[in-house]
Short mmCIF file of N, CA and C in Angstrom, two decimals:
data_model
loop_
_atom_site.label_atom_id
_atom_site.label_comp_id
_atom_site.label_asym_id
_atom_site.label_seq_id
_atom_site.Cartn_x
_atom_site.Cartn_y
_atom_site.Cartn_z
N MET A 743 11.05 -22.10 10.34
CA MET A 743 10.75 -20.68 10.51
C MET A 743 11.40 -19.85 9.39
N GLU A 744 12.63 -20.20 9.06
CA GLU A 744 13.32 -19.47 8.01
C GLU A 744 12.64 -19.65 6.66
N ASP A 745 12.12 -20.87 6.41
CA ASP A 745 11.39 -21.12 5.16
C ASP A 745 10.15 -20.24 5.08
N GLN A 746 9.46 -20.08 6.20
CA GLN A 746 8.26 -19.25 6.22
C GLN A 746 8.62 -17.79 5.93
N ILE A 747 9.67 -17.28 6.55
CA ILE A 747 10.11 -15.91 6.28
C ILE A 747 10.47 -15.75 4.81
N ASN A 748 11.16 -16.75 4.25
CA ASN A 748 11.53 -16.68 2.83
C ASN A 748 10.30 -16.65 1.93
N ARG A 749 9.28 -17.46 2.25
CA ARG A 749 8.03 -17.46 1.47
C ARG A 749 7.34 -16.10 1.59
N GLU A 750 7.30 -15.58 2.81
CA GLU A 750 6.63 -14.30 3.02
C GLU A 750 7.38 -13.17 2.33
N MET A 751 8.70 -13.23 2.34
CA MET A 751 9.49 -12.21 1.64
C MET A 751 9.30 -12.33 0.13
N ALA A 752 9.08 -13.54 -0.36
CA ALA A 752 8.80 -13.72 -1.79
C ALA A 752 7.49 -13.03 -2.17
N VAL A 753 6.50 -13.08 -1.27
CA VAL A 753 5.23 -12.37 -1.52
C VAL A 753 5.50 -10.87 -1.57
N PHE A 754 6.30 -10.38 -0.64
CA PHE A 754 6.66 -8.95 -0.64
C PHE A 754 7.34 -8.58 -1.96
N GLU A 755 8.29 -9.39 -2.39
CA GLU A 755 9.00 -9.12 -3.65
C GLU A 755 8.01 -9.09 -4.82
N GLN A 756 7.03 -10.00 -4.80
CA GLN A 756 6.04 -10.05 -5.88
C GLN A 756 5.17 -8.80 -5.86
N VAL A 757 4.76 -8.36 -4.66
CA VAL A 757 3.97 -7.13 -4.54
C VAL A 757 4.74 -5.96 -5.15
N CYS A 758 6.03 -5.88 -4.83
CA CYS A 758 6.84 -4.80 -5.38
C CYS A 758 6.96 -4.90 -6.90
N GLU A 759 7.21 -6.09 -7.38
CA GLU A 759 7.39 -6.28 -8.83
C GLU A 759 6.13 -5.89 -9.61
N ILE A 760 4.98 -6.40 -9.20
CA ILE A 760 3.76 -6.14 -9.97
C ILE A 760 3.27 -4.71 -9.84
N ASN A 761 3.72 -4.01 -8.76
CA ASN A 761 3.33 -2.61 -8.58
C ASN A 761 4.45 -1.65 -8.96
N GLU A 762 5.49 -2.20 -9.60
CA GLU A 762 6.61 -1.39 -10.09
C GLU A 762 7.23 -0.55 -8.98
N LEU A 763 7.53 -1.21 -7.86
CA LEU A 763 8.15 -0.55 -6.71
C LEU A 763 9.54 -1.12 -6.48
N ASP A 764 10.42 -0.31 -5.92
CA ASP A 764 11.77 -0.74 -5.59
C ASP A 764 11.75 -1.36 -4.18
N PRO A 765 11.98 -2.68 -4.07
CA PRO A 765 11.92 -3.33 -2.76
C PRO A 765 12.85 -2.70 -1.73
N GLN A 766 14.03 -2.28 -2.16
CA GLN A 766 14.99 -1.65 -1.25
C GLN A 766 14.40 -0.35 -0.68
N ALA A 767 13.81 0.46 -1.55
CA ALA A 767 13.21 1.73 -1.11
C ALA A 767 12.04 1.47 -0.16
N ILE A 768 11.25 0.45 -0.45
CA ILE A 768 10.11 0.12 0.42
C ILE A 768 10.61 -0.36 1.77
N GLU A 769 11.66 -1.18 1.79
CA GLU A 769 12.22 -1.64 3.06
C GLU A 769 12.71 -0.46 3.89
N GLU A 770 13.40 0.47 3.25
CA GLU A 770 13.90 1.65 3.96
C GLU A 770 12.75 2.49 4.51
N GLU A 771 11.72 2.67 3.69
CA GLU A 771 10.55 3.45 4.13
C GLU A 771 9.87 2.76 5.32
N ALA A 772 9.67 1.45 5.22
CA ALA A 772 9.01 0.71 6.29
C ALA A 772 9.81 0.78 7.59
N GLN A 773 11.12 0.62 7.48
CA GLN A 773 11.95 0.65 8.67
C GLN A 773 11.99 2.03 9.30
N SER A 774 11.91 3.08 8.48
CA SER A 774 11.91 4.42 9.06
C SER A 774 10.54 4.78 9.66
N ARG A 775 9.47 4.29 9.06
CA ARG A 775 8.13 4.58 9.58
C ARG A 775 7.77 3.73 10.79
N PHE A 776 8.27 2.49 10.81
CA PHE A 776 7.88 1.54 11.86
C PHE A 776 9.11 0.85 12.45
N PRO A 777 10.04 1.60 13.05
CA PRO A 777 11.29 0.99 13.53
C PRO A 777 11.07 -0.14 14.54
N ASP A 778 10.06 -0.03 15.37
CA ASP A 778 9.80 -1.07 16.38
C ASP A 778 9.44 -2.41 15.75
N LYS A 779 8.84 -2.39 14.57
CA LYS A 779 8.41 -3.62 13.91
C LYS A 779 9.58 -4.41 13.32
N PHE A 780 10.77 -3.79 13.27
CA PHE A 780 11.92 -4.43 12.64
C PHE A 780 13.04 -4.72 13.63
N LYS A 781 12.77 -4.58 14.91
CA LYS A 781 13.80 -4.81 15.91
C LYS A 781 14.29 -6.25 15.92
N GLU A 782 13.43 -7.18 15.55
CA GLU A 782 13.80 -8.59 15.57
C GLU A 782 14.01 -9.15 14.17
N GLY A 783 14.31 -8.29 13.22
CA GLY A 783 14.58 -8.75 11.86
C GLY A 783 13.50 -8.35 10.87
N LYS A 784 13.43 -9.08 9.79
CA LYS A 784 12.48 -8.78 8.71
C LYS A 784 11.04 -8.90 9.21
N ASN A 785 10.18 -8.06 8.66
CA ASN A 785 8.76 -8.09 9.00
C ASN A 785 7.98 -8.03 7.69
N PRO A 786 7.81 -9.19 7.03
CA PRO A 786 7.15 -9.20 5.72
C PRO A 786 5.76 -8.56 5.72
N GLU A 787 5.00 -8.74 6.78
CA GLU A 787 3.65 -8.16 6.83
C GLU A 787 3.72 -6.64 6.75
N ARG A 788 4.61 -6.03 7.50
CA ARG A 788 4.74 -4.57 7.49
C ARG A 788 5.33 -4.10 6.15
N LEU A 789 6.21 -4.89 5.56
CA LEU A 789 6.77 -4.53 4.25
C LEU A 789 5.69 -4.55 3.17
N ILE A 790 4.85 -5.56 3.20
CA ILE A 790 3.75 -5.66 2.23
C ILE A 790 2.78 -4.49 2.42
N TRP A 791 2.45 -4.20 3.67
CA TRP A 791 1.56 -3.08 3.98
C TRP A 791 2.14 -1.78 3.43
N THR A 792 3.43 -1.57 3.68
CA THR A 792 4.10 -0.34 3.23
C THR A 792 4.13 -0.26 1.70
N ALA A 793 4.35 -1.39 1.04
CA ALA A 793 4.37 -1.40 -0.43
C ALA A 793 3.01 -0.98 -0.98
N PHE A 794 1.93 -1.56 -0.47
CA PHE A 794 0.59 -1.18 -0.93
C PHE A 794 0.32 0.30 -0.63
N ASP A 795 0.67 0.73 0.57
CA ASP A 795 0.43 2.11 0.97
C ASP A 795 1.21 3.09 0.09
N SER A 796 2.45 2.76 -0.19
CA SER A 796 3.28 3.63 -1.03
C SER A 796 2.69 3.74 -2.44
N ARG A 797 2.29 2.62 -3.01
CA ARG A 797 1.71 2.63 -4.36
C ARG A 797 0.41 3.43 -4.38
N ALA A 798 -0.44 3.19 -3.39
CA ALA A 798 -1.73 3.90 -3.35
C ALA A 798 -1.53 5.40 -3.19
N LYS A 799 -0.64 5.81 -2.31
CA LYS A 799 -0.40 7.25 -2.12
C LYS A 799 0.13 7.89 -3.40
N SER A 800 0.99 7.18 -4.09
CA SER A 800 1.52 7.69 -5.34
C SER A 800 0.41 7.88 -6.37
N LEU A 801 -0.46 6.89 -6.48
CA LEU A 801 -1.58 6.97 -7.44
C LEU A 801 -2.55 8.09 -7.06
N ILE A 802 -2.86 8.20 -5.78
CA ILE A 802 -3.79 9.25 -5.33
C ILE A 802 -3.19 10.62 -5.58
N SER A 803 -1.92 10.79 -5.27
CA SER A 803 -1.31 12.12 -5.41
C SER A 803 -1.33 12.59 -6.86
N GLN A 804 -1.27 11.66 -7.81
CA GLN A 804 -1.35 12.04 -9.22
C GLN A 804 -2.73 12.59 -9.57
N VAL A 805 -3.75 12.10 -8.90
CA VAL A 805 -5.12 12.49 -9.21
C VAL A 805 -5.54 13.74 -8.43
N VAL A 806 -5.15 13.85 -7.17
CA VAL A 806 -5.65 14.94 -6.32
C VAL A 806 -4.72 16.15 -6.28
N GLN A 807 -3.67 16.15 -7.06
CA GLN A 807 -2.73 17.26 -7.00
C GLN A 807 -3.37 18.61 -7.31
N ASP A 808 -4.47 18.60 -8.03
CA ASP A 808 -5.12 19.86 -8.39
C ASP A 808 -6.32 20.18 -7.49
N THR A 809 -6.43 19.48 -6.36
CA THR A 809 -7.51 19.79 -5.42
C THR A 809 -6.90 20.28 -4.12
N ASN A 810 -7.74 20.60 -3.16
CA ASN A 810 -7.26 21.08 -1.86
C ASN A 810 -6.97 19.94 -0.90
N HIS A 811 -7.13 18.71 -1.32
CA HIS A 811 -6.88 17.57 -0.45
C HIS A 811 -5.44 17.10 -0.58
N ASP A 812 -4.92 16.58 0.49
CA ASP A 812 -3.58 16.01 0.52
C ASP A 812 -3.72 14.49 0.51
N ALA A 813 -2.96 13.81 -0.33
CA ALA A 813 -3.04 12.35 -0.42
C ALA A 813 -2.79 11.71 0.94
N GLU A 814 -1.91 12.30 1.72
CA GLU A 814 -1.58 11.75 3.04
C GLU A 814 -2.81 11.76 3.96
N GLN A 815 -3.61 12.82 3.89
CA GLN A 815 -4.81 12.92 4.73
C GLN A 815 -5.87 11.91 4.31
N LEU A 816 -5.95 11.62 3.04
CA LEU A 816 -7.04 10.80 2.53
C LEU A 816 -6.84 9.31 2.75
N THR A 817 -5.61 8.88 2.79
CA THR A 817 -5.36 7.44 2.73
C THR A 817 -5.97 6.67 3.90
N ASP A 818 -6.14 7.30 5.05
CA ASP A 818 -6.76 6.60 6.17
C ASP A 818 -8.19 6.20 5.85
N LYS A 819 -8.84 6.97 5.01
CA LYS A 819 -10.26 6.78 4.78
C LYS A 819 -10.59 6.08 3.47
N VAL A 820 -9.73 6.20 2.48
CA VAL A 820 -10.12 5.75 1.16
C VAL A 820 -9.72 4.33 0.82
N TYR A 821 -8.88 3.71 1.63
CA TYR A 821 -8.55 2.31 1.40
C TYR A 821 -8.11 1.64 2.70
N THR A 822 -8.19 0.31 2.68
CA THR A 822 -7.77 -0.50 3.82
C THR A 822 -6.77 -1.53 3.30
N ILE A 823 -5.72 -1.77 4.10
CA ILE A 823 -4.68 -2.71 3.70
C ILE A 823 -4.56 -3.80 4.76
N ASP A 824 -4.45 -5.03 4.30
CA ASP A 824 -4.07 -6.16 5.16
C ASP A 824 -2.78 -6.72 4.57
N GLY A 825 -1.69 -6.59 5.31
CA GLY A 825 -0.39 -7.03 4.81
C GLY A 825 -0.05 -8.47 5.10
N ASP A 826 -1.02 -9.26 5.54
CA ASP A 826 -0.78 -10.68 5.85
C ASP A 826 -0.23 -11.38 4.61
N PRO A 827 1.01 -11.91 4.68
CA PRO A 827 1.60 -12.55 3.50
C PRO A 827 0.79 -13.74 2.96
N ALA A 828 0.02 -14.39 3.81
CA ALA A 828 -0.77 -15.53 3.36
C ALA A 828 -1.96 -15.09 2.51
N ALA A 829 -2.46 -13.91 2.76
CA ALA A 829 -3.61 -13.41 2.00
C ALA A 829 -3.64 -11.88 2.05
N PRO A 830 -2.70 -11.23 1.39
CA PRO A 830 -2.69 -9.77 1.41
C PRO A 830 -3.94 -9.20 0.74
N ALA A 831 -4.38 -8.05 1.24
CA ALA A 831 -5.59 -7.46 0.68
C ALA A 831 -5.46 -5.93 0.59
N PHE A 832 -6.08 -5.38 -0.42
CA PHE A 832 -6.17 -3.94 -0.60
C PHE A 832 -7.61 -3.65 -1.00
N VAL A 833 -8.33 -2.93 -0.14
CA VAL A 833 -9.76 -2.68 -0.37
C VAL A 833 -9.99 -1.18 -0.52
N ILE A 834 -10.61 -0.81 -1.61
CA ILE A 834 -10.94 0.59 -1.88
C ILE A 834 -12.27 0.92 -1.22
N ASN A 835 -12.31 1.98 -0.43
CA ASN A 835 -13.54 2.41 0.23
C ASN A 835 -14.21 3.46 -0.66
N GLU A 836 -14.98 2.97 -1.61
CA GLU A 836 -15.59 3.85 -2.60
C GLU A 836 -16.55 4.86 -1.98
N ASP A 837 -17.28 4.45 -0.94
CA ASP A 837 -18.23 5.38 -0.30
C ASP A 837 -17.51 6.58 0.30
N ALA A 838 -16.39 6.34 0.95
CA ALA A 838 -15.62 7.44 1.54
C ALA A 838 -15.10 8.38 0.47
N ILE A 839 -14.66 7.82 -0.63
CA ILE A 839 -14.15 8.64 -1.73
C ILE A 839 -15.28 9.48 -2.32
N ARG A 840 -16.42 8.86 -2.57
CA ARG A 840 -17.56 9.58 -3.16
C ARG A 840 -18.10 10.67 -2.24
N SER A 841 -17.97 10.47 -0.92
CA SER A 841 -18.48 11.47 0.03
C SER A 841 -17.58 12.71 0.09
N GLN A 842 -16.34 12.59 -0.39
CA GLN A 842 -15.39 13.70 -0.29
C GLN A 842 -15.16 14.45 -1.60
N TYR A 843 -15.58 13.86 -2.71
CA TYR A 843 -15.25 14.42 -4.02
C TYR A 843 -16.46 14.50 -4.93
N SER A 844 -16.29 15.30 -5.97
CA SER A 844 -17.31 15.35 -7.02
C SER A 844 -17.35 13.98 -7.68
N PRO A 845 -18.45 13.66 -8.35
CA PRO A 845 -18.54 12.35 -9.02
C PRO A 845 -17.39 12.07 -9.98
N ASP A 846 -16.98 13.08 -10.74
CA ASP A 846 -15.90 12.87 -11.70
C ASP A 846 -14.57 12.61 -11.01
N LYS A 847 -14.24 13.42 -10.00
CA LYS A 847 -12.97 13.25 -9.29
C LYS A 847 -12.98 11.93 -8.52
N ALA A 848 -14.11 11.57 -7.93
CA ALA A 848 -14.20 10.29 -7.20
C ALA A 848 -13.93 9.13 -8.16
N ALA A 849 -14.52 9.20 -9.33
CA ALA A 849 -14.30 8.13 -10.32
C ALA A 849 -12.82 8.04 -10.70
N GLU A 850 -12.16 9.19 -10.84
CA GLU A 850 -10.72 9.19 -11.16
C GLU A 850 -9.91 8.53 -10.06
N ILE A 851 -10.22 8.85 -8.81
CA ILE A 851 -9.48 8.28 -7.68
C ILE A 851 -9.72 6.79 -7.58
N ILE A 852 -10.96 6.37 -7.73
CA ILE A 852 -11.29 4.93 -7.67
C ILE A 852 -10.58 4.18 -8.79
N ASP A 853 -10.58 4.76 -9.99
CA ASP A 853 -9.86 4.14 -11.12
C ASP A 853 -8.37 4.05 -10.83
N ALA A 854 -7.80 5.12 -10.27
CA ALA A 854 -6.37 5.12 -9.96
C ALA A 854 -6.03 4.05 -8.94
N LEU A 855 -6.82 3.97 -7.87
CA LEU A 855 -6.55 2.97 -6.84
C LEU A 855 -6.76 1.55 -7.36
N GLY A 856 -7.57 1.41 -8.38
CA GLY A 856 -7.76 0.09 -8.99
C GLY A 856 -6.51 -0.44 -9.65
N GLN A 857 -5.49 0.42 -9.80
CA GLN A 857 -4.22 0.00 -10.38
C GLN A 857 -3.30 -0.68 -9.38
N VAL A 858 -3.65 -0.64 -8.10
CA VAL A 858 -2.86 -1.37 -7.09
C VAL A 858 -3.07 -2.86 -7.34
N GLN A 859 -1.99 -3.58 -7.56
CA GLN A 859 -2.06 -4.99 -7.92
C GLN A 859 -1.80 -5.89 -6.72
N LEU A 860 -2.58 -6.94 -6.61
CA LEU A 860 -2.39 -7.94 -5.56
C LEU A 860 -1.56 -9.10 -6.11
N PRO A 861 -0.76 -9.72 -5.25
CA PRO A 861 0.04 -10.86 -5.72
C PRO A 861 -0.82 -12.11 -5.85
N VAL A 862 -0.32 -13.04 -6.62
CA VAL A 862 -0.96 -14.36 -6.73
C VAL A 862 -0.44 -15.18 -5.56
N THR A 863 -1.34 -15.63 -4.70
CA THR A 863 -0.93 -16.44 -3.55
C THR A 863 -1.63 -17.78 -3.61
N GLY A 864 -1.08 -18.72 -2.86
CA GLY A 864 -1.76 -20.00 -2.81
C GLY A 864 -0.86 -21.17 -3.02
#
């Protein structure tokens, strides 16, 4: 069991490294947002989810800062995250983005979200 947690935490560390995130800051954010998920120790799936979410929100906020939309409001609709350490996924919902923005702004947001990096697993 400990080996599995170590492997899953290695995936989390890789997600942070390739997305230029501070693992300590992500752990703190995850624990403050989802305290129940950490009652029994580390939760690599929630940490991975939080890392992707943090990176995506940061990228979106850089693009939408000059519009009336808040990055926090949009994230539910514009991407989906699966934090499973065995096969983490980040999916951009381009249709939702295009339905809310002008073609130019939608393209900017889609390009920005394309910068979220997935780890090499396997």
